Short mmCIF file of C-alpha atoms and ligand atoms in Angstrom, two decimals:
data_model
loop_
_atom_site.label_atom_id
_atom_site.label_comp_id
_atom_site.label_asym_id
_atom_site.label_seq_id
_atom_site.Cartn_x
_atom_site.Cartn_y
_atom_site.Cartn_z
CA UNK A 1 -20.65 -5.56 7.99
CA UNK A 2 -21.85 -8.28 11.47
CA UNK A 3 -19.33 -7.88 14.53
CA UNK A 4 -18.00 -11.09 15.25
CA UNK A 5 -17.16 -11.56 19.20
CA UNK A 6 -14.29 -13.74 19.86
CA UNK A 7 -13.63 -15.04 23.45
CA UNK A 8 -10.42 -15.28 24.87
CA UNK A 9 -9.74 -17.26 27.55
CA UNK A 10 -5.35 -16.97 28.24
CA UNK A 11 -4.73 -20.47 27.57
CA UNK A 12 -2.97 -22.16 24.12
CA UNK A 13 -6.68 -23.06 23.05
CA UNK A 14 -8.11 -20.12 23.83
CA UNK A 15 -5.14 -18.19 21.71
CA UNK A 16 -6.44 -20.71 18.85
CA UNK A 17 -9.10 -18.18 18.07
CA UNK A 18 -7.14 -15.16 17.71
CA UNK A 19 -5.48 -16.58 14.64
CA UNK A 20 -9.04 -15.86 13.13
CA UNK A 21 -8.81 -12.16 14.69
CA UNK A 22 -4.96 -11.85 13.01
CA UNK A 23 -6.05 -12.95 9.50
CA UNK A 24 -8.73 -10.30 9.73
CA UNK A 25 -5.74 -7.69 10.48
CA UNK A 26 -3.42 -9.12 7.60
CA UNK A 27 -6.07 -9.16 5.29
CA UNK A 28 -7.12 -5.27 5.92
CA UNK A 29 -9.92 -5.16 8.54
CA UNK A 30 -10.63 -3.87 12.29
CA UNK A 31 -10.19 -5.95 15.08
CA UNK A 32 -11.08 -4.48 18.64
CA UNK A 33 -8.66 -5.96 21.08
CA UNK A 34 -8.20 -6.20 24.79
CA UNK A 35 -4.93 -4.59 26.64
CA UNK A 36 -3.99 -3.81 29.99
CA UNK A 37 -4.66 0.04 29.68
CA UNK A 38 -7.92 0.06 27.37
CA UNK A 39 -9.34 -2.11 24.72
CA UNK A 40 -7.75 -0.71 21.42
CA UNK A 41 -9.55 -0.51 17.91
CA UNK A 42 -7.09 -2.71 15.58
CA UNK A 43 -5.44 -2.39 11.91
CA UNK A 44 -2.36 -2.73 10.06
CA UNK A 45 -0.51 -0.27 10.87
CA UNK A 46 1.77 0.05 7.82
CA UNK A 47 -1.48 0.06 6.27
CA UNK A 48 -2.86 3.03 4.74
CA UNK A 49 -6.69 1.85 4.31
CA UNK A 50 -6.29 0.05 7.21
CA UNK A 51 -5.73 2.97 8.43
CA UNK A 52 -8.35 4.86 7.25
CA UNK A 53 -11.04 2.11 8.01
CA UNK A 54 -10.39 3.00 11.81
CA UNK A 55 -11.12 6.73 11.11
CA UNK A 56 -13.89 5.81 10.06
CA UNK A 57 -15.13 3.37 11.97
CA UNK A 58 -14.41 6.04 14.94
CA UNK A 59 -15.60 8.60 13.82
CA UNK A 60 -12.75 10.26 14.95
CA UNK A 61 -10.95 13.38 13.30
CA UNK A 62 -8.10 12.31 10.56
CA UNK A 63 -5.86 14.96 12.43
CA UNK A 64 -5.45 12.73 15.07
CA UNK A 65 -2.79 10.08 14.78
CA UNK A 66 -3.10 6.41 15.99
CA UNK A 67 -0.55 4.67 18.33
CA UNK A 68 1.13 1.55 16.85
CA UNK A 69 1.36 -1.53 18.36
CA UNK A 70 4.66 -3.67 19.35
CA UNK A 71 5.05 -6.65 19.96
CA UNK A 72 9.38 -6.96 20.65
CA UNK A 73 11.62 -4.29 20.64
CA UNK A 74 13.03 -4.57 17.50
CA UNK A 75 10.08 -3.85 15.79
CA UNK A 76 10.44 -1.00 16.74
CA UNK A 77 13.73 0.36 15.71
CA UNK A 78 11.94 -1.07 11.62
CA UNK A 79 9.78 1.78 12.19
CA UNK A 80 11.76 5.12 13.62
CA UNK A 81 14.59 7.26 12.08
CA UNK A 82 16.74 6.58 15.77
CA UNK A 83 16.24 4.96 18.53
CA UNK A 84 18.13 7.50 21.47
CA UNK A 85 19.43 6.15 24.61
CA UNK A 86 16.46 7.27 26.35
CA UNK A 87 13.60 5.08 24.28
CA UNK A 88 15.70 1.90 25.60
CA UNK A 89 16.47 3.23 28.62
CA UNK A 90 12.07 3.50 29.24
CA UNK A 91 11.56 0.68 27.11
CA UNK A 92 13.42 -1.84 29.12
CA UNK A 93 12.31 0.04 32.28
CA UNK A 94 8.37 -0.50 31.21
CA UNK A 95 7.88 -2.18 28.63
CA UNK A 96 6.02 -4.27 28.22
CA UNK A 97 3.40 -1.46 29.75
CA UNK A 98 1.19 1.54 29.88
CA UNK A 99 4.17 3.98 28.27
CA UNK A 100 3.80 5.45 24.91
CA UNK A 101 6.74 6.69 23.25
CA UNK A 102 7.10 9.46 20.57
CA UNK A 103 9.47 8.99 18.12
CA UNK A 104 10.38 10.28 14.71
CA UNK A 105 8.95 7.45 12.38
CA UNK A 106 10.71 6.64 8.59
CA UNK A 107 9.05 5.76 6.07
CA UNK A 108 7.11 2.13 6.87
CA UNK A 109 4.39 4.11 8.53
CA UNK A 110 2.43 5.86 6.72
CA UNK A 111 1.06 8.84 7.29
CA UNK A 112 -2.77 8.27 7.57
CA UNK A 113 -1.28 6.28 10.71
CA UNK A 114 0.12 9.33 12.71
CA UNK A 115 -2.59 12.30 10.89
CA UNK A 116 0.18 13.43 8.58
CA UNK A 117 2.31 14.15 11.43
CA UNK A 118 6.32 13.06 11.46
CA UNK A 119 6.37 11.47 14.14
CA UNK A 120 4.56 8.36 15.57
CA UNK A 121 3.59 7.56 18.43
CA UNK A 122 4.53 3.34 20.27
CA UNK A 123 3.64 1.11 22.38
CA UNK A 124 3.92 -2.05 23.80
CA UNK A 125 1.06 -3.34 25.90
CA UNK A 126 1.00 -5.37 29.04
CA UNK A 127 -1.36 -8.14 27.94
CA UNK A 128 -0.57 -11.43 26.36
CA UNK A 129 -3.52 -11.17 24.03
CA UNK A 130 -2.32 -8.07 22.75
CA UNK A 131 1.03 -9.01 21.44
CA UNK A 132 -0.26 -12.33 20.47
CA UNK A 133 -2.37 -11.15 19.01
CA UNK A 134 0.49 -9.01 16.97
CA UNK A 135 2.57 -11.26 16.40
CA UNK A 136 0.09 -14.14 14.96
CA UNK A 137 -1.10 -11.14 12.43
CA UNK A 138 3.10 -10.76 11.25
CA UNK A 139 1.69 -7.14 11.20
CA UNK A 140 2.00 -3.73 13.42
CA UNK A 141 -0.99 -2.64 15.41
CA UNK A 142 -2.35 0.46 15.28
CA UNK A 143 -4.84 0.96 17.57
CA UNK A 144 -6.46 4.10 19.38
CA UNK A 145 -9.37 3.45 22.18
CA UNK A 146 -12.41 1.29 20.37
CA UNK A 147 -14.66 4.07 21.90
CA UNK A 148 -16.83 6.38 19.21
CA UNK A 149 -14.84 8.85 19.43
CA UNK A 150 -15.68 11.82 22.37
CA UNK A 151 -16.87 8.72 24.80
CA UNK A 152 -15.21 7.38 27.89
CA UNK A 153 -12.69 4.65 26.33
CA UNK A 154 -13.46 0.80 27.01
CA UNK A 155 -12.32 -1.28 29.31
CA UNK A 156 -14.86 -4.11 28.64
CA UNK A 157 -15.92 -6.17 25.10
CA UNK A 158 -19.23 -4.55 26.07
CA UNK A 159 -18.43 -1.04 26.04
CA UNK A 160 -17.03 -2.28 22.66
CA UNK A 161 -19.97 -4.22 21.16
CA UNK A 162 -21.85 -1.17 21.98
CA UNK A 163 -19.94 1.76 19.89
CA UNK A 164 -18.66 -0.30 17.34
CA UNK A 165 -21.30 -3.05 16.53
CA UNK A 166 -21.53 -3.46 12.66
CA UNK A 167 -18.55 -1.30 11.72
CA UNK A 168 -15.82 -3.40 12.82
CA UNK A 169 -15.18 -6.66 11.52
CA UNK A 170 -14.67 -8.31 15.81
CA UNK A 171 -13.90 -7.54 19.08
CA UNK A 172 -11.58 -10.26 21.32
CA UNK A 173 -13.46 -9.96 24.47
CA UNK A 174 -10.36 -10.82 26.75
CA UNK A 175 -11.97 -9.24 30.08
CA UNK A 176 -12.30 -6.16 32.21
CA UNK A 177 -8.55 -3.98 30.72
CA UNK A 178 -6.39 -4.24 34.54
CA UNK A 179 -5.54 -0.76 34.55
CA UNK A 180 -8.87 1.01 33.22
CA UNK A 181 -6.94 4.56 32.51
CA UNK A 182 -4.96 4.49 28.90
CA UNK A 183 -1.10 4.98 28.94
CA UNK A 184 0.93 7.43 29.74
CA UNK A 185 2.45 9.62 26.60
CA UNK A 186 5.56 11.36 26.67
CA UNK A 187 6.93 12.98 23.25
CA UNK A 188 10.91 12.15 23.05
CA UNK A 189 11.52 13.98 20.28
CA UNK A 190 11.26 17.59 22.32
CA UNK A 191 15.05 19.12 24.01
CA UNK A 192 13.35 18.06 26.93
CA UNK A 193 11.50 14.54 27.87
CA UNK A 194 7.88 15.45 27.31
CA UNK A 195 4.58 13.70 29.27
CA UNK A 196 1.63 15.02 26.81
CA UNK A 197 -0.94 11.99 28.33
CA UNK A 198 -0.92 10.88 31.92
CA UNK A 199 -1.48 7.44 32.99
CA UNK A 200 -0.22 5.21 35.49
CA UNK A 201 3.93 5.56 34.37
CA UNK A 202 3.95 9.22 36.40
CA UNK A 203 6.32 11.84 36.10
CA UNK A 204 8.31 10.25 39.04
CA UNK A 205 8.72 7.14 38.02
CA UNK A 206 9.52 8.71 34.26
CA UNK A 207 12.11 11.15 36.35
CA UNK A 208 13.89 8.06 37.41
CA UNK A 209 15.27 6.61 34.57
CA UNK A 210 16.04 9.02 32.28
CA UNK A 211 16.70 12.43 34.50
CA UNK A 212 14.18 15.61 33.89
CA UNK A 213 10.61 15.01 32.16
CA UNK A 214 8.76 18.22 31.26
CA UNK A 215 4.32 18.14 31.09
CA UNK A 216 3.08 19.77 28.50
CA UNK A 217 1.74 22.62 30.10
CA UNK A 218 -1.55 22.70 28.00
CA UNK A 219 -2.44 20.13 30.23
CA UNK A 220 -1.82 21.50 33.48
CA UNK A 221 -4.35 25.21 33.21
CA UNK A 222 -7.30 25.22 31.99
CA UNK A 223 -7.04 27.52 28.74
CA UNK A 224 -8.61 27.33 25.69
CA UNK A 225 -6.13 28.85 23.48
CA UNK A 226 -3.01 26.98 24.10
CA UNK A 227 -3.30 23.95 21.64
CA UNK A 228 -2.36 20.31 23.88
CA UNK A 229 1.09 18.93 22.22
CA UNK A 230 -0.64 15.20 21.36
CA UNK A 231 -3.84 16.09 19.56
CA UNK A 232 -6.57 13.76 20.93
CA UNK A 233 -6.28 15.95 24.00
CA UNK A 234 -7.87 18.90 22.82
CA UNK A 235 -11.17 17.40 21.34
CA UNK A 236 -13.92 16.60 23.88
CA UNK A 237 -13.26 13.28 26.06
CA UNK A 238 -14.99 11.00 27.84
CA UNK A 239 -18.52 12.97 29.05
CA UNK A 240 -21.55 11.67 29.73
CA UNK A 241 -24.55 12.64 28.21
CA UNK A 242 -25.81 14.43 32.14
CA UNK A 243 -23.54 17.78 33.39
CA UNK A 244 -20.71 16.55 35.46
CA UNK A 245 -19.91 18.23 38.89
CA UNK A 246 -16.62 17.50 41.26
CA UNK A 247 -16.83 18.98 44.65
CA UNK A 248 -13.47 18.85 46.44
CA UNK A 249 -13.23 19.27 50.48
CA UNK A 250 -14.22 17.45 53.51
CA UNK A 251 -15.48 14.36 53.08
CA UNK A 252 -18.81 15.39 55.38
CA UNK A 253 -18.94 19.10 53.95
CA UNK A 254 -18.84 17.25 49.90
CA UNK A 255 -21.95 14.67 51.33
CA UNK A 256 -23.58 17.52 52.58
CA UNK A 257 -23.01 20.47 49.22
CA UNK A 258 -24.56 17.19 47.60
CA UNK A 259 -27.30 15.98 49.24
CA UNK A 260 -28.70 20.15 49.58
CA UNK A 261 -28.43 19.75 45.51
CA UNK A 262 -29.98 16.75 45.43
CA UNK A 263 -32.73 17.66 47.53
CA UNK A 264 -33.02 21.31 45.43
CA UNK A 265 -33.50 18.82 42.59
CA UNK A 266 -35.81 16.63 43.41
CA UNK A 267 -38.13 19.03 43.67
CA UNK A 268 -37.20 20.71 40.18
CA UNK A 269 -37.87 16.62 39.43
CA UNK A 270 -34.67 16.29 37.90
CA UNK A 271 -32.89 13.14 39.21
CA UNK A 272 -29.13 12.98 40.72
CA UNK A 273 -26.38 10.86 40.39
CA UNK A 274 -23.45 10.26 42.95
CA UNK A 275 -20.24 8.65 41.73
CA UNK A 276 -18.54 8.11 45.96
CA UNK A 277 -15.77 6.30 47.22
CA UNK A 278 -17.23 3.83 49.47
CA UNK A 279 -16.58 5.00 52.47
CA UNK A 280 -19.26 7.89 52.10
CA UNK A 281 -21.76 5.87 49.70
CA UNK A 282 -24.47 5.11 51.88
CA UNK A 283 -24.23 8.50 52.49
CA UNK A 284 -25.44 10.29 50.05
CA UNK A 285 -29.83 10.77 49.50
CA UNK A 286 -29.46 10.82 45.30
CA UNK A 287 -31.67 8.23 43.69
CA UNK A 288 -28.53 6.95 41.72
CA UNK A 289 -24.76 6.53 43.53
CA UNK A 290 -22.19 4.67 42.28
CA UNK A 291 -19.04 3.58 44.12
CA UNK A 292 -15.96 3.85 42.20
CA UNK A 293 -13.67 2.15 44.62
CA UNK A 294 -12.17 2.57 48.12
CA UNK A 295 -10.25 6.23 48.97
CA UNK A 296 -7.71 4.51 49.87
CA UNK A 297 -7.49 2.57 46.40
CA UNK A 298 -6.45 4.92 43.49
CA UNK A 299 -6.05 0.97 40.99
CA UNK A 300 -9.96 0.62 42.26
CA UNK A 301 -10.46 4.29 40.97
CA UNK A 302 -9.28 4.12 38.09
CA UNK A 303 -10.35 0.67 36.57
CA UNK A 304 -13.62 1.91 37.68
CA UNK A 305 -14.17 4.68 35.94
CA UNK A 306 -14.80 4.95 32.75
CA UNK A 307 -17.11 1.90 33.04
CA UNK A 308 -19.07 4.16 35.46
CA UNK A 309 -19.04 7.09 33.18
CA UNK A 310 -20.87 5.34 30.79
CA UNK A 311 -23.30 3.60 33.29
CA UNK A 312 -24.98 6.40 34.02
CA UNK A 313 -25.86 7.78 29.81
CA UNK A 314 -28.22 4.62 30.77
CA UNK A 315 -30.30 6.12 33.17
CA UNK A 316 -32.32 9.23 34.21
CA UNK A 317 -29.86 11.26 35.74
CA UNK A 318 -29.79 14.00 34.77
CA UNK A 319 -26.79 15.59 37.09
CA UNK A 320 -23.77 13.90 38.75
CA UNK A 321 -21.77 14.52 41.16
CA UNK A 322 -18.57 13.48 41.96
CA UNK A 323 -15.94 13.36 45.10
CA UNK A 324 -12.91 14.32 43.93
CA UNK A 325 -9.77 11.86 43.84
CA UNK A 326 -7.14 14.47 44.19
CA UNK A 327 -3.07 12.99 44.82
CA UNK A 328 -0.39 11.49 43.92
CA UNK A 329 0.64 8.14 41.10
CA UNK A 330 -2.21 7.21 38.74
CA UNK A 331 -4.50 9.59 41.51
CA UNK A 332 -3.07 12.43 38.52
CA UNK A 333 -4.45 10.31 35.53
CA UNK A 334 -7.30 9.84 37.34
CA UNK A 335 -7.97 13.58 37.84
CA UNK A 336 -6.91 14.27 34.28
CA UNK A 337 -9.32 12.16 33.02
CA UNK A 338 -11.96 13.28 35.10
CA UNK A 339 -11.68 17.71 34.85
CA UNK A 340 -11.99 16.76 31.07
CA UNK A 341 -15.60 14.84 31.76
CA UNK A 342 -16.74 17.60 34.09
CA UNK A 343 -15.34 20.02 31.60
CA UNK A 344 -13.47 21.21 34.04
CA UNK A 345 -16.32 22.16 36.86
CA UNK A 346 -15.09 22.25 40.70
CA UNK A 347 -16.79 22.81 43.36
CA UNK A 348 -15.17 22.83 46.65
CA UNK A 349 -17.22 22.05 49.26
CA UNK A 350 -15.66 23.59 52.30
CA UNK A 351 -16.80 27.62 51.08
CA UNK A 352 -19.38 26.20 49.39
CA UNK A 353 -21.56 25.11 52.95
CA UNK A 354 -20.78 28.39 54.11
CA UNK A 355 -24.59 29.46 55.34
CA UNK A 356 -24.05 31.96 58.65
CA UNK A 357 -22.14 34.60 57.67
CA UNK A 358 -21.11 36.49 61.21
CA UNK A 359 -19.68 39.46 61.41
CA UNK A 360 -17.63 40.52 65.15
CA UNK A 361 -16.19 43.04 66.61
CA UNK A 362 -14.50 44.19 69.88
CA UNK A 363 -17.90 45.10 71.90
CA UNK A 364 -20.06 44.34 69.26
CA UNK A 365 -21.95 47.65 69.01
CA UNK A 366 -20.72 49.41 65.38
CA UNK A 367 -18.37 48.43 62.84
CA UNK A 368 -19.97 44.19 63.62
CA UNK A 369 -23.62 45.48 63.17
CA UNK A 370 -23.21 48.30 60.61
CA UNK A 371 -21.50 45.32 58.21
CA UNK A 372 -24.27 42.83 58.89
CA UNK A 373 -27.24 45.54 58.52
CA UNK A 374 -25.40 46.38 55.24
CA UNK A 375 -24.94 43.03 54.35
CA UNK A 376 -29.01 42.13 55.52
CA UNK A 377 -30.03 45.15 52.85
CA UNK A 378 -28.05 43.39 49.50
CA UNK A 379 -29.92 41.42 47.79
CA UNK A 380 -27.75 38.46 46.63
CA UNK A 381 -27.31 37.83 50.90
CA UNK A 382 -30.66 36.26 51.28
CA UNK A 383 -29.33 32.37 51.35
CA UNK A 384 -27.22 33.43 54.34
CA UNK A 385 -28.50 33.85 58.01
CA UNK A 386 -26.46 37.06 58.89
CA UNK A 387 -25.46 37.87 62.68
CA UNK A 388 -22.91 41.00 64.29
CA UNK A 389 -20.83 39.57 67.73
CA UNK A 390 -18.80 41.41 70.15
CA UNK A 391 -15.74 39.83 71.46
CA UNK A 392 -16.73 40.64 74.81
CA UNK A 393 -19.87 41.94 75.78
CA UNK A 394 -20.48 42.57 79.48
CA UNK A 395 -23.94 44.08 79.47
CA UNK A 396 -26.47 44.08 76.20
CA UNK A 397 -25.21 47.27 74.34
CA UNK A 398 -27.69 49.36 72.11
CA UNK A 399 -26.38 50.29 68.34
CA UNK A 400 -24.46 53.41 68.65
CA UNK A 401 -26.38 56.51 67.53
CA UNK A 402 -24.32 57.15 65.11
CA UNK A 403 -24.08 54.35 63.25
CA UNK A 404 -27.62 54.34 63.62
CA UNK A 405 -27.85 57.01 61.72
CA UNK A 406 -25.80 56.76 59.24
CA UNK A 407 -28.20 53.06 58.57
CA UNK A 408 -31.24 55.33 58.48
CA UNK A 409 -30.19 58.48 56.36
CA UNK A 410 -28.92 55.54 53.68
CA UNK A 411 -32.13 54.28 54.11
CA UNK A 412 -30.98 50.47 56.45
CA UNK A 413 -34.01 51.19 59.11
CA UNK A 414 -32.68 49.09 62.18
CA UNK A 415 -35.18 47.23 65.25
CA UNK A 416 -34.66 46.11 68.56
CA UNK A 417 -30.55 45.96 68.74
CA UNK A 418 -28.40 45.25 71.40
CA UNK A 419 -24.30 43.95 71.14
CA UNK A 420 -24.36 40.31 71.90
CA UNK A 421 -20.90 38.44 72.97
CA UNK A 422 -19.68 35.24 70.37
CA UNK A 423 -19.56 32.04 71.92
CA UNK A 424 -18.84 28.81 70.38
CA UNK A 425 -22.21 28.28 69.79
CA UNK A 426 -22.55 30.74 67.23
CA UNK A 427 -19.64 28.52 65.53
CA UNK A 428 -21.17 25.11 63.32
CA UNK A 429 -19.16 23.30 59.51
CA UNK A 430 -21.07 26.20 57.99
CA UNK A 431 -19.87 29.68 59.59
CA UNK A 432 -17.81 31.91 58.58
CA UNK A 433 -16.37 34.65 60.47
CA UNK A 434 -15.05 38.05 59.70
CA UNK A 435 -13.78 41.10 61.84
CA UNK A 436 -12.70 44.59 60.89
CA UNK A 437 -8.52 43.80 62.13
CA UNK A 438 -6.21 41.97 62.81
CA UNK A 439 -5.90 41.78 65.75
CA UNK A 440 -10.26 40.83 66.95
CA UNK A 441 -8.70 37.79 64.20
CA UNK A 442 -6.14 36.47 66.13
CA UNK A 443 -8.51 37.76 69.88
CA UNK A 444 -11.26 35.36 68.54
CA UNK A 445 -9.37 32.28 66.94
CA UNK A 446 -7.10 32.50 70.74
CA UNK A 447 -10.21 32.87 72.83
CA UNK A 448 -12.80 30.20 70.98
CA UNK A 449 -12.26 26.55 70.65
CA UNK A 450 -14.47 26.32 67.42
CA UNK A 451 -12.60 29.28 65.48
CA UNK A 452 -9.38 28.83 63.88
CA UNK A 453 -8.02 29.73 60.07
CA UNK A 454 -10.20 28.04 58.39
CA UNK A 455 -13.26 30.19 58.90
CA UNK A 456 -12.28 32.55 60.84
CA UNK A 457 -10.75 36.07 58.48
CA UNK A 458 -10.13 40.02 58.08
CA UNK A 459 -12.73 40.69 56.17
CA UNK A 460 -11.02 43.31 54.12
CA UNK A 461 -7.93 40.55 53.25
CA UNK A 462 -10.57 38.69 52.44
CA UNK A 463 -11.96 40.24 49.71
CA UNK A 464 -8.21 41.45 48.45
CA UNK A 465 -7.89 44.33 50.14
CA UNK A 466 -5.20 46.10 51.66
CA UNK A 467 -6.62 48.30 54.15
CA UNK A 468 -8.24 48.02 57.39
CA UNK A 469 -11.72 49.16 57.73
CA UNK A 470 -10.97 52.64 59.91
CA UNK A 471 -12.02 53.01 63.37
CA UNK A 472 -14.63 55.47 63.33
CA UNK A 473 -14.88 55.44 67.14
CA UNK A 474 -14.50 59.42 68.66
CA UNK A 475 -15.48 60.52 65.61
CA UNK A 476 -18.29 62.51 64.02
CA UNK A 477 -21.12 61.42 61.91
CA UNK A 478 -18.57 62.21 58.91
CA UNK A 479 -16.98 59.03 59.85
CA UNK A 480 -19.35 57.18 60.76
CA UNK A 481 -20.60 58.32 57.03
CA UNK A 482 -16.96 57.07 55.56
CA UNK A 483 -16.83 54.23 56.67
CA UNK A 484 -20.42 53.42 55.58
CA UNK A 485 -19.16 53.56 52.24
CA UNK A 486 -15.45 51.77 52.89
CA UNK A 487 -17.72 48.31 54.16
CA UNK A 488 -19.95 48.94 51.42
CA UNK A 489 -17.64 48.61 48.90
CA UNK A 490 -15.72 45.71 50.39
CA UNK A 491 -19.06 43.97 51.33
CA UNK A 492 -19.48 44.64 47.26
CA UNK A 493 -16.70 41.93 46.38
CA UNK A 494 -17.72 39.58 49.58
CA UNK A 495 -20.77 39.60 48.17
CA UNK A 496 -19.30 38.60 44.44
CA UNK A 497 -16.78 36.03 46.35
CA UNK A 498 -19.49 34.08 47.79
CA UNK A 499 -21.90 34.21 44.24
CA UNK A 500 -18.77 32.74 42.22
CA UNK A 501 -18.05 29.95 44.44
CA UNK A 502 -21.82 28.72 44.57
O1 LIG B 1 -3.70 2.38 26.59
C1 LIG B 1 -3.52 3.65 25.43
O2 LIG B 1 -2.84 4.55 24.64
C2 LIG B 1 -4.87 3.18 24.67
C3 LIG B 1 -4.29 1.68 23.87
C4 LIG B 1 -5.53 1.29 23.04
O3 LIG B 1 -3.22 1.49 23.71
N1 LIG B 1 -4.55 3.91 23.02
C5 LIG B 1 -5.67 5.20 22.78
O4 LIG B 1 -5.26 5.47 21.73
O5 LIG B 1 -4.97 5.78 23.92
P1 LIG B 1 -6.11 6.50 21.41
O6 LIG B 1 -5.81 6.77 19.69
O7 LIG B 1 -7.18 7.20 21.88
O8 LIG B 1 -5.27 8.20 21.86
C6 LIG B 1 -3.84 8.21 21.62
C7 LIG B 1 -4.00 9.90 21.76
C8 LIG B 1 -4.33 10.96 21.17
O9 LIG B 1 -4.72 11.49 22.03
C9 LIG B 1 -3.34 10.86 19.82
O10 LIG B 1 -3.73 12.82 19.73
C10 LIG B 1 -1.41 11.15 20.87
O11 LIG B 1 -1.76 9.65 20.97
N2 LIG B 1 -0.57 10.61 19.60
C11 LIG B 1 -0.28 9.62 18.87
N3 LIG B 1 0.22 9.64 18.31
C12 LIG B 1 0.77 10.72 18.20
C13 LIG B 1 1.95 11.84 17.52
N4 LIG B 1 2.99 11.42 16.72
N5 LIG B 1 2.47 13.17 18.22
C14 LIG B 1 1.63 14.00 19.18
N6 LIG B 1 0.17 12.47 19.95
C15 LIG B 1 0.25 11.52 19.49
MG1 LIG B 2 -8.64 7.21 22.57
#
């Protein structure tokens, strides 16, 4: 089958071409068409054969229901059992627009369209070409996104053509889909209306119109066991061929982290890509850097995301790192799609970038060097620079002899040691400071400009222990031995945490 490309501009001349497309739909064929969210792959919603063709063309599992697109509100009344007040209110507020409502269907819509469910998803798109096509075809148009199953939804006609040429009758080229992410889906058949897929219409916007709205809990947590209520949300989606990781945190730390990966990858001959904000794009050293829009401009980010994910498939990039675009409004939908594309792989660069660990105590000659020597003796520590410091060091005291003895009896040899005072010079953006006691932490934060709640911690609290590390001062060797054991256990936990965060 040859796929016809119909370039349509929004004029009465342009609309004439829609009659060709309308006829194809009416006769049971398939036409991809633009909407304000993404391109849809349309067929006659009341014709089971058309719907079967849609599943086949996309390679879509047949239990994944289609959205029925309408052009006028009365068309909704024709296909559902009843129209609840909430549906009227939402339609008044948001239709035509990027909102899909789930309602109980009547017999007019065949089960093939709804993947066997007795509910139906309905949307009135806010795109003149889409609504004009529906009207001219004299059909309701069932349309999933016009991509091959598993790929990002198409936002331009080219994406559709690349995925489906030869498998569908026609593509209407109407330019770039304005929003770029699929519609919000709200289920109005549950006791409390529930969002099954986030989109440009947010929970807050919906609540302003109909009161309480819930979000399908399967969308909020990352749990394989919990099935989302929209069958389509359970499938792996949007994933580019390359391995995608989201890196969140302070912008500079994100850049440092990503560039360190670029360097490591270059050594291995692996090509790295980055999805970057306009503001930071020039700071990345990756071979391929795609700019998605300004950090401030969530609409641009939504608009560009799918196109960029697809573009990476045409490069030889093997690892992609993306900035995180967390926030309100459509950012919720952006992160929902990005997280899926990344298989929920997220790195926090703020924690990640730690390269220097400092143990600090009162005079820096007893527990803090003990901790630093124990940590240095552990295998997992070789990636860190490990130091010990005192909060107040009047003169360069040698190591406490009992500490030295306990270390030696555990096979840890100490070289030249003298206590050093902790100063701001020791602290940079990749430093983390641990104390044995709360009061030491407070004192350090008070005394040093660069120490703060973000980089200075009580060691046991940091690893989730309740007790502080006992102070053996004045005790015998045995007490220092106990202290050694306690520290070793705590540091084992620390190493586990640091490794997890890598
Ligand atoms: O913005 C959009 O909604 C685009 C454009 C083309 O309108 N369409 C779209 O369709 O994204 P699709 O098929 O890719 O996604 C429809 C989603 C799927 O996750 C599907 O499982 C869910 O809606 N869905 C459809 N009918 C449903 C129903 N009766 N109950 C629960 N979920 C339903
Ligand atoms: Mg889809």
